[in-house]
Tab-separated table of C-alpha atoms and ligand atoms in Angstrom:
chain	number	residue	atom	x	y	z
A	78	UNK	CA	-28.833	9.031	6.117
A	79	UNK	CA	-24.774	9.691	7.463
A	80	UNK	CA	-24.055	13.513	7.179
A	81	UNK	CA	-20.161	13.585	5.612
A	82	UNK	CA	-17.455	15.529	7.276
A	83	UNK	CA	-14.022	15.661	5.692
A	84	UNK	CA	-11.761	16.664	8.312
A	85	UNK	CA	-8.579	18.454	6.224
A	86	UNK	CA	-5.910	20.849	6.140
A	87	UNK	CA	-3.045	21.030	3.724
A	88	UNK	CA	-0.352	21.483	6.267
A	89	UNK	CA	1.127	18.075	7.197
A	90	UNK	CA	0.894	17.854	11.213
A	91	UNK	CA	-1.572	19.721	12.640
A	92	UNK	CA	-3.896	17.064	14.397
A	93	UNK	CA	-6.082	15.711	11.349
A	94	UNK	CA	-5.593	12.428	12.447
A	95	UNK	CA	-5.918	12.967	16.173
A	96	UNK	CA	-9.277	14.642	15.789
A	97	UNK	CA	-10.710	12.261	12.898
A	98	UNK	CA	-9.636	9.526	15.255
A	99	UNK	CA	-11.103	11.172	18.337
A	100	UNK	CA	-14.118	12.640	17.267
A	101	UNK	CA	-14.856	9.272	15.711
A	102	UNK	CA	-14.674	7.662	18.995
A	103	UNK	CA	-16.130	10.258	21.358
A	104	UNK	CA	-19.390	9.821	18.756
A	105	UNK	CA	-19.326	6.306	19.061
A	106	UNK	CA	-19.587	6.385	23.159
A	107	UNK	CA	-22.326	8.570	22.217
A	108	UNK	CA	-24.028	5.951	20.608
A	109	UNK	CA	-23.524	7.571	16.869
A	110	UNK	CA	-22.942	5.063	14.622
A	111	UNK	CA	-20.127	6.055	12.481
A	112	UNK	CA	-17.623	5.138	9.902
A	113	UNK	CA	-14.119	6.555	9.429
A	114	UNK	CA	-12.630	6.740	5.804
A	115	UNK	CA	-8.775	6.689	5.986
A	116	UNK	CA	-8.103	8.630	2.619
A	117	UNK	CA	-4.121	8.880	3.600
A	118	UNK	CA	-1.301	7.101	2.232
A	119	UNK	CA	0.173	6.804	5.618
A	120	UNK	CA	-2.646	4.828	6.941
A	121	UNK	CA	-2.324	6.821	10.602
A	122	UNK	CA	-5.991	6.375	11.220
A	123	UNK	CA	-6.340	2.938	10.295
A	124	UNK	CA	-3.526	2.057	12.851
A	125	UNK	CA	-4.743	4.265	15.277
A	126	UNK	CA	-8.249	2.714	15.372
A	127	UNK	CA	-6.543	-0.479	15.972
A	128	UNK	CA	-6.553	-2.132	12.704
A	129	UNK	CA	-3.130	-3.555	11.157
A	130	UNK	CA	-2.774	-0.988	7.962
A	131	UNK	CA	-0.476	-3.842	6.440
A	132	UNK	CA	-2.585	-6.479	6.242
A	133	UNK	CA	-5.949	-5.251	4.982
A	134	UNK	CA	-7.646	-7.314	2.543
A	135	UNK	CA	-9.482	-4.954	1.285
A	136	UNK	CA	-8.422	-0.680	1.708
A	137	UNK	CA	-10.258	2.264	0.327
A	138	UNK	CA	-7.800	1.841	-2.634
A	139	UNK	CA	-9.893	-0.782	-3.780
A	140	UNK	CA	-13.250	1.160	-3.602
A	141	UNK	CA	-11.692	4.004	-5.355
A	142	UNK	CA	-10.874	1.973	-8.254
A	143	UNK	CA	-13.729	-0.091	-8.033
A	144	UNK	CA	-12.449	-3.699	-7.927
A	145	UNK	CA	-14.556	-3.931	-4.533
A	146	UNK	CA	-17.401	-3.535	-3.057
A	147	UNK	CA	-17.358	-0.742	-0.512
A	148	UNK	CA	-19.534	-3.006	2.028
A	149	UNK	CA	-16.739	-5.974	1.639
A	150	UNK	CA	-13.866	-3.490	2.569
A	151	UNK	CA	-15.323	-1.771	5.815
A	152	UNK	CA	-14.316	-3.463	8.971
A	153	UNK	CA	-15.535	-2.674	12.589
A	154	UNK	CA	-13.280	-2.349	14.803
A	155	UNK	CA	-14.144	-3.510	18.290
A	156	UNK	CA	-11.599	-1.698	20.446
A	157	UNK	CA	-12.427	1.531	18.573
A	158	UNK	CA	-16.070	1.239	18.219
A	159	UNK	CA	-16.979	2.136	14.874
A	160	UNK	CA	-16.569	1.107	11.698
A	161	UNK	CA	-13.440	1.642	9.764
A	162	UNK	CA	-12.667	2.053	5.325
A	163	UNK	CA	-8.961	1.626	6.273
A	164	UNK	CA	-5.997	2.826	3.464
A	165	UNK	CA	-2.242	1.974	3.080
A	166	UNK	CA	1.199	2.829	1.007
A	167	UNK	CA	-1.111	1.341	-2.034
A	168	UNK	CA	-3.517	4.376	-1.801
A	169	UNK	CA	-0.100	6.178	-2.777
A	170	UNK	CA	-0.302	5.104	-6.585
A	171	UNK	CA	-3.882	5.919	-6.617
A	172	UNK	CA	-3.554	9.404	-7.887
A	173	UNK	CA	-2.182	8.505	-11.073
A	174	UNK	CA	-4.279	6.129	-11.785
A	175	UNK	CA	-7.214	8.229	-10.683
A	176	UNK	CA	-6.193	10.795	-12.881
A	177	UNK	CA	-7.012	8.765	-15.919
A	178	UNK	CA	-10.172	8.021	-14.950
A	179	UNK	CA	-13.422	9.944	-16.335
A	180	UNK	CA	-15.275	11.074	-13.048
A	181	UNK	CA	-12.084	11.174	-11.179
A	182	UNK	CA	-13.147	13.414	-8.330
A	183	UNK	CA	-17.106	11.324	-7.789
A	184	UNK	CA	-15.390	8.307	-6.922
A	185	UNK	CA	-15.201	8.276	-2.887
A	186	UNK	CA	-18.897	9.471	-3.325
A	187	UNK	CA	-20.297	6.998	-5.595
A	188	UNK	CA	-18.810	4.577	-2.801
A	189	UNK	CA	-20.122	6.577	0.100
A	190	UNK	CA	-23.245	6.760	-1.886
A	191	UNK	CA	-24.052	2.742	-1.421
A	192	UNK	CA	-23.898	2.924	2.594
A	193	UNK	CA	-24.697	6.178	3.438
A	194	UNK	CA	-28.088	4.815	5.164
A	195	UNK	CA	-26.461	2.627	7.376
A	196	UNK	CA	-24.296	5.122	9.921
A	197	UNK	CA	-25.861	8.395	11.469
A	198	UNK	CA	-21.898	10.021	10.744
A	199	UNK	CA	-19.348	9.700	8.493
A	200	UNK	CA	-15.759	11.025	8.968
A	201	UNK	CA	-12.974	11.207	6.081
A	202	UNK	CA	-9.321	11.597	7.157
A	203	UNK	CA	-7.651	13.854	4.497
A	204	UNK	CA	-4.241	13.165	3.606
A	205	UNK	CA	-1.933	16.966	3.728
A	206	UNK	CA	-2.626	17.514	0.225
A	207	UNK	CA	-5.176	19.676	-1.955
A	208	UNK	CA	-4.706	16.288	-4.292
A	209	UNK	CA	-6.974	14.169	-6.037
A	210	UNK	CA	-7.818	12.430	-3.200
A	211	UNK	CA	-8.727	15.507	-1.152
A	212	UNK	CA	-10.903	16.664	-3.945
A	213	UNK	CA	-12.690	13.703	-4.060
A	214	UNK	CA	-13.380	13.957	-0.074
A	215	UNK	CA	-14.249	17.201	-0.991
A	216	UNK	CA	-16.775	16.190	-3.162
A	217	UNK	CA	-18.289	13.295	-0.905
A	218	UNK	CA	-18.845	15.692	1.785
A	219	UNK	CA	-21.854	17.743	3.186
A	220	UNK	CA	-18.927	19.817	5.410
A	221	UNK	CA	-15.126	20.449	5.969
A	222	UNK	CA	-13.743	20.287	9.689
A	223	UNK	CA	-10.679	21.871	9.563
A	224	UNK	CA	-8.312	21.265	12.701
A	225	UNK	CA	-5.556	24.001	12.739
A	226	UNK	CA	-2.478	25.275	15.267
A	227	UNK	CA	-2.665	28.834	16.007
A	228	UNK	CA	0.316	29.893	14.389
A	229	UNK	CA	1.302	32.708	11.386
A	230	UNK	CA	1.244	30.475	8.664
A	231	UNK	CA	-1.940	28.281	9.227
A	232	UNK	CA	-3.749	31.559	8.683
A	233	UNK	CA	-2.026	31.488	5.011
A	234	UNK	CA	-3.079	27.863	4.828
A	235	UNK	CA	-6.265	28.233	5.415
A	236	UNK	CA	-6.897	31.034	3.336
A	237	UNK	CA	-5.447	28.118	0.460
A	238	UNK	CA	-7.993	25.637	1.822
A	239	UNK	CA	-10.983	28.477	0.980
A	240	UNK	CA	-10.299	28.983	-2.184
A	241	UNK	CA	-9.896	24.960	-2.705
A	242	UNK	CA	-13.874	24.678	-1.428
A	243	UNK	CA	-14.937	27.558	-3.326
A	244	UNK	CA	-13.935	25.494	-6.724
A	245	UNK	CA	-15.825	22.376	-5.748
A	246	UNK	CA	-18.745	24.410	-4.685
A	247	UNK	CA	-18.659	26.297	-7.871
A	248	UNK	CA	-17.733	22.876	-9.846
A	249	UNK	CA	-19.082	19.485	-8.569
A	250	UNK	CA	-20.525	20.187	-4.974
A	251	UNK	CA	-22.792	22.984	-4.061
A	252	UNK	CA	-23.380	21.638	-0.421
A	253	UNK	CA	-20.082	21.991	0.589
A	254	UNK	CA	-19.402	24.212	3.503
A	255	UNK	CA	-16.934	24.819	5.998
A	256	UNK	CA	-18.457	23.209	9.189
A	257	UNK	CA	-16.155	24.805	11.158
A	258	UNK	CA	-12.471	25.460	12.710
A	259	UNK	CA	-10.633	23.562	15.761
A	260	UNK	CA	-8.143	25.088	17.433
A	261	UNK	CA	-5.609	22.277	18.443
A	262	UNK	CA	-2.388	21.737	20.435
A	263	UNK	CA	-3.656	25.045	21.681
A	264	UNK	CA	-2.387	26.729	24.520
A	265	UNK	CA	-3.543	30.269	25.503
A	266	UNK	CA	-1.045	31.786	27.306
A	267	UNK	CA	1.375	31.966	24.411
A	268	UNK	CA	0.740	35.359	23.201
A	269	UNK	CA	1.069	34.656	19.235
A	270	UNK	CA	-1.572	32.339	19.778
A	271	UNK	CA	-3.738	34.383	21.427
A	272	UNK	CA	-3.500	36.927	18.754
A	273	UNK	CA	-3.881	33.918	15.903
A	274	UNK	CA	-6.859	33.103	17.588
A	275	UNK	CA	-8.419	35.840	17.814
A	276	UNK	CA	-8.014	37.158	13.728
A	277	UNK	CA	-9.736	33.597	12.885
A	278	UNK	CA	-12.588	34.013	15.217
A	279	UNK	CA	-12.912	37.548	13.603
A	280	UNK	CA	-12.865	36.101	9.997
A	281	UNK	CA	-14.710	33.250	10.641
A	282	UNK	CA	-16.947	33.981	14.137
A	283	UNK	CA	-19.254	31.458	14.864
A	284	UNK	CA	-17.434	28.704	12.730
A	285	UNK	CA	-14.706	28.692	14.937
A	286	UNK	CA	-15.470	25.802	17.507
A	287	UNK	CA	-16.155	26.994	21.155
A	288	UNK	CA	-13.940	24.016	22.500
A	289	UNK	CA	-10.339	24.232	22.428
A	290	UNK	CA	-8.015	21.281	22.603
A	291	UNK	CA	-4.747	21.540	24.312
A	292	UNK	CA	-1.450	19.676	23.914
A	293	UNK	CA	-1.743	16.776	25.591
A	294	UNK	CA	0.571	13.768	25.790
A	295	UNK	CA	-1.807	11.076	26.451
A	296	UNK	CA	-3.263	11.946	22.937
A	297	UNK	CA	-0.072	11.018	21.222
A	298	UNK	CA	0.594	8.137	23.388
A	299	UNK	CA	-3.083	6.494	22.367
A	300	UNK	CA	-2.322	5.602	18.352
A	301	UNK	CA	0.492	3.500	20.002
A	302	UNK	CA	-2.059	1.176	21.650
A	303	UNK	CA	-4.123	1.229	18.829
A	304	UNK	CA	-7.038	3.533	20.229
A	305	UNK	CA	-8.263	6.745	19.818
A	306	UNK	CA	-6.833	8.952	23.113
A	307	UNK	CA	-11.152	9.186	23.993
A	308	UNK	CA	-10.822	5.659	24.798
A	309	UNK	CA	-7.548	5.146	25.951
A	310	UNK	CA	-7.617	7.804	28.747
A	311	UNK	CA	-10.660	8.889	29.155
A	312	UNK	CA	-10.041	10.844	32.026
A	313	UNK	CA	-6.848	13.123	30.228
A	314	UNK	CA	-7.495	16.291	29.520
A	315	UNK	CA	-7.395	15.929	26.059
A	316	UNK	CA	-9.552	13.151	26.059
A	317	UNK	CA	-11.685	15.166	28.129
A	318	UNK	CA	-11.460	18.296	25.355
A	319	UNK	CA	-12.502	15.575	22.605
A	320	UNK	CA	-15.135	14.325	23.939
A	321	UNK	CA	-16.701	18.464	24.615
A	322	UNK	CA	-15.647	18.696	21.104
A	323	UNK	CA	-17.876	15.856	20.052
A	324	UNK	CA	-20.852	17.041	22.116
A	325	UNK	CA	-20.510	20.668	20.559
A	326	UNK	CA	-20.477	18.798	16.867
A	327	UNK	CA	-23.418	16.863	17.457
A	328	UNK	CA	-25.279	19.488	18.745
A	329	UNK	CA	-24.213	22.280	15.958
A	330	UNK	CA	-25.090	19.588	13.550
A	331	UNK	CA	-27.769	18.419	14.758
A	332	UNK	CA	-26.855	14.602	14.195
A	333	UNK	CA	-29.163	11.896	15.134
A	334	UNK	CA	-28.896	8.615	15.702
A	335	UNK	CA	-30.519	5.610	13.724
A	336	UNK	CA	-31.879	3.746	16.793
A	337	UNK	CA	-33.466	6.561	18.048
A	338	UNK	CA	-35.219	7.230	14.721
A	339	UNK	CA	-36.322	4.086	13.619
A	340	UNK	CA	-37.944	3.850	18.152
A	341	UNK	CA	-39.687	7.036	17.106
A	342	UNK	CA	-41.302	5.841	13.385
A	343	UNK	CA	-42.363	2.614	15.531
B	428	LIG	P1	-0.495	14.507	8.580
B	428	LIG	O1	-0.566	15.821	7.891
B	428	LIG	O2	0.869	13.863	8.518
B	428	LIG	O3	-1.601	13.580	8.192
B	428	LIG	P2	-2.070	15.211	10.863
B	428	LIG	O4	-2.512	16.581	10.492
B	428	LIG	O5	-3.020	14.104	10.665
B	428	LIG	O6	-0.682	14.848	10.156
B	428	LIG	P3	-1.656	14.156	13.480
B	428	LIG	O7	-1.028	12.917	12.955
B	428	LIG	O8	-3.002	14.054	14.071
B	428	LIG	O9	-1.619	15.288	12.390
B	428	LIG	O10	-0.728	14.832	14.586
B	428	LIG	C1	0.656	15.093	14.340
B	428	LIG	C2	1.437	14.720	15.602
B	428	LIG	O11	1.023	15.546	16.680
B	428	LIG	C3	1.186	13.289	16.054
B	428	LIG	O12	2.380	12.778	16.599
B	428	LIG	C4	0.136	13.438	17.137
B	428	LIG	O13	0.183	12.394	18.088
B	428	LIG	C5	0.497	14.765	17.750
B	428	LIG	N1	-0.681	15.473	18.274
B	428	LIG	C6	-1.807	15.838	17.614
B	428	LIG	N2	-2.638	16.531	18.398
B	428	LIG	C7	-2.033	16.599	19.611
B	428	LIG	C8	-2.380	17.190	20.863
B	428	LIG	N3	-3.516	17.868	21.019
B	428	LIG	N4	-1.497	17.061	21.881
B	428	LIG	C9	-0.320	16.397	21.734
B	428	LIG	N5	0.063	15.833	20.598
B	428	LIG	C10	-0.773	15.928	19.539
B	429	LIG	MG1	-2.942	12.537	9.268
């Protein structure tokens, strides 16, 4: 059964995308079978796993509303490697219309719910919003990844995100916890960072991931060619931070794989 990560932050920018996109990848050349849930508007994780956001037959939209099955709107993608619940400008009038709904915030779970069996990991790309949609990723999830830039005001942002969990714990889901904090586009020898650093790893010790990821071009570059940066240069040192990142995840979380389960029951 798929353990659920969102991975959010409210602050538009800070490397959601890049690490949902990333760690996605670096889990699948791990052999992790995984699926990525695009739960932005913008789509920037559907297009960066090499799917065209535009053209979708089928997007997460559809599976929140329930006018499809959440089987027929998943799509592997090859290039990527892993499976992809890909979103679009139409997941922009969802809210509304979500908001009218009874059970408005169980939706992305009751979906989730149906396939959970068949990946060992599933990742949810948050749009920069404590919305509806958040909430509902929120309430899907077994843990929060939250990516942040070591600067004054993500402390202020986070400290937004923590109350935000404690509500759905309190209200819909008392497994949620905060899985932990990446430091991103990080680069020590800026001073302010440093110090940034070093209040969150006071606050929140151990759930501040040991791996750091720096600013790296190639990482920006990769979305362009449709791939997460893991894939597209492997080699790059931010590639080469991901895929740590991904090795210190699996381990902390003890993920395993289906393959390797099903070898041992046999
Ligand atoms: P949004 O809030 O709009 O969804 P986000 O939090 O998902 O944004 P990303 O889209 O991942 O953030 O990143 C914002 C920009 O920063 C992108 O152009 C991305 O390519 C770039 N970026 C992210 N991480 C890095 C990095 N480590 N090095 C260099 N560029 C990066
Ligand atoms: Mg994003």
């Amino acid at each position: 059964m798929a353990k659920i990560y969102s991975v959010a932050n409210q602050k538009g920018g800070v490397g959601k995308t890049t690490t949902t996109v990333n760690l996605a990848g670096a889990l699948g050349k791990l052999g992790y079978k995984v699926l990525l849930v695009d739960l932005d508007p913008q789509g920037n994780a559907t297009t960066g796993s090499g799917l065209e956001k535009n053209t979708l037959n089928l997007s997460v939209y559809d599976v929140l509303n329930e006018d499809a099955s959440i089987s027929d709107a998943i799509q592997y993608s090859e290039t990527a490697g892993y499976s992809v619940l890909g979103s679009n400008r139409r997941l922009a009038g969802a809210e509304e219309e979500l908001l009218q709904c009874s059970g408005k915030e169980l939706k992305l779970r009751k979906g989730l719910e149906q396939i959970q069996d068949q990946y060992d990991v599933i990742l949810i790309d948050c749009p920069p919003t404590l919305s509806i949609l958040t909430i509902n990723a929120f309430c899907a999830s077994n843990g929060l990844i939250i990516p942040m830039t070591c600067e004054y005001f993500s402390l202020e942002g986070v400290s937004d995100l923590v109350i935000s969990v404690k509500a759905v714990r309190e209200q819909v889901n008392s497994d949620l916890v905060i899985t932990g904090l990446l430091r991103v586009k990080f680069d020590p020898r800026v001073t302010l960072q440093k110090e940034v650093s070093e209040e969150l790893i006071n606050f929140f010790g151990k759930r501040v991931y040991g791996t750091v990821i720096p600013t790296n071009v190639r990482l920006a570059e990769a979305p362009g060619y449709g791939l997460p940066g893991v894939l597209y240069e492997p080699s790059s040192r931010g590639a080469q931070a991901y895929t740590s990142f991904a090795e210190e995840f699996a381990k902390k979380e003890n993920l395993k794989k289906r393959k390797a389960l099903k070898k041992k029951e046999a």
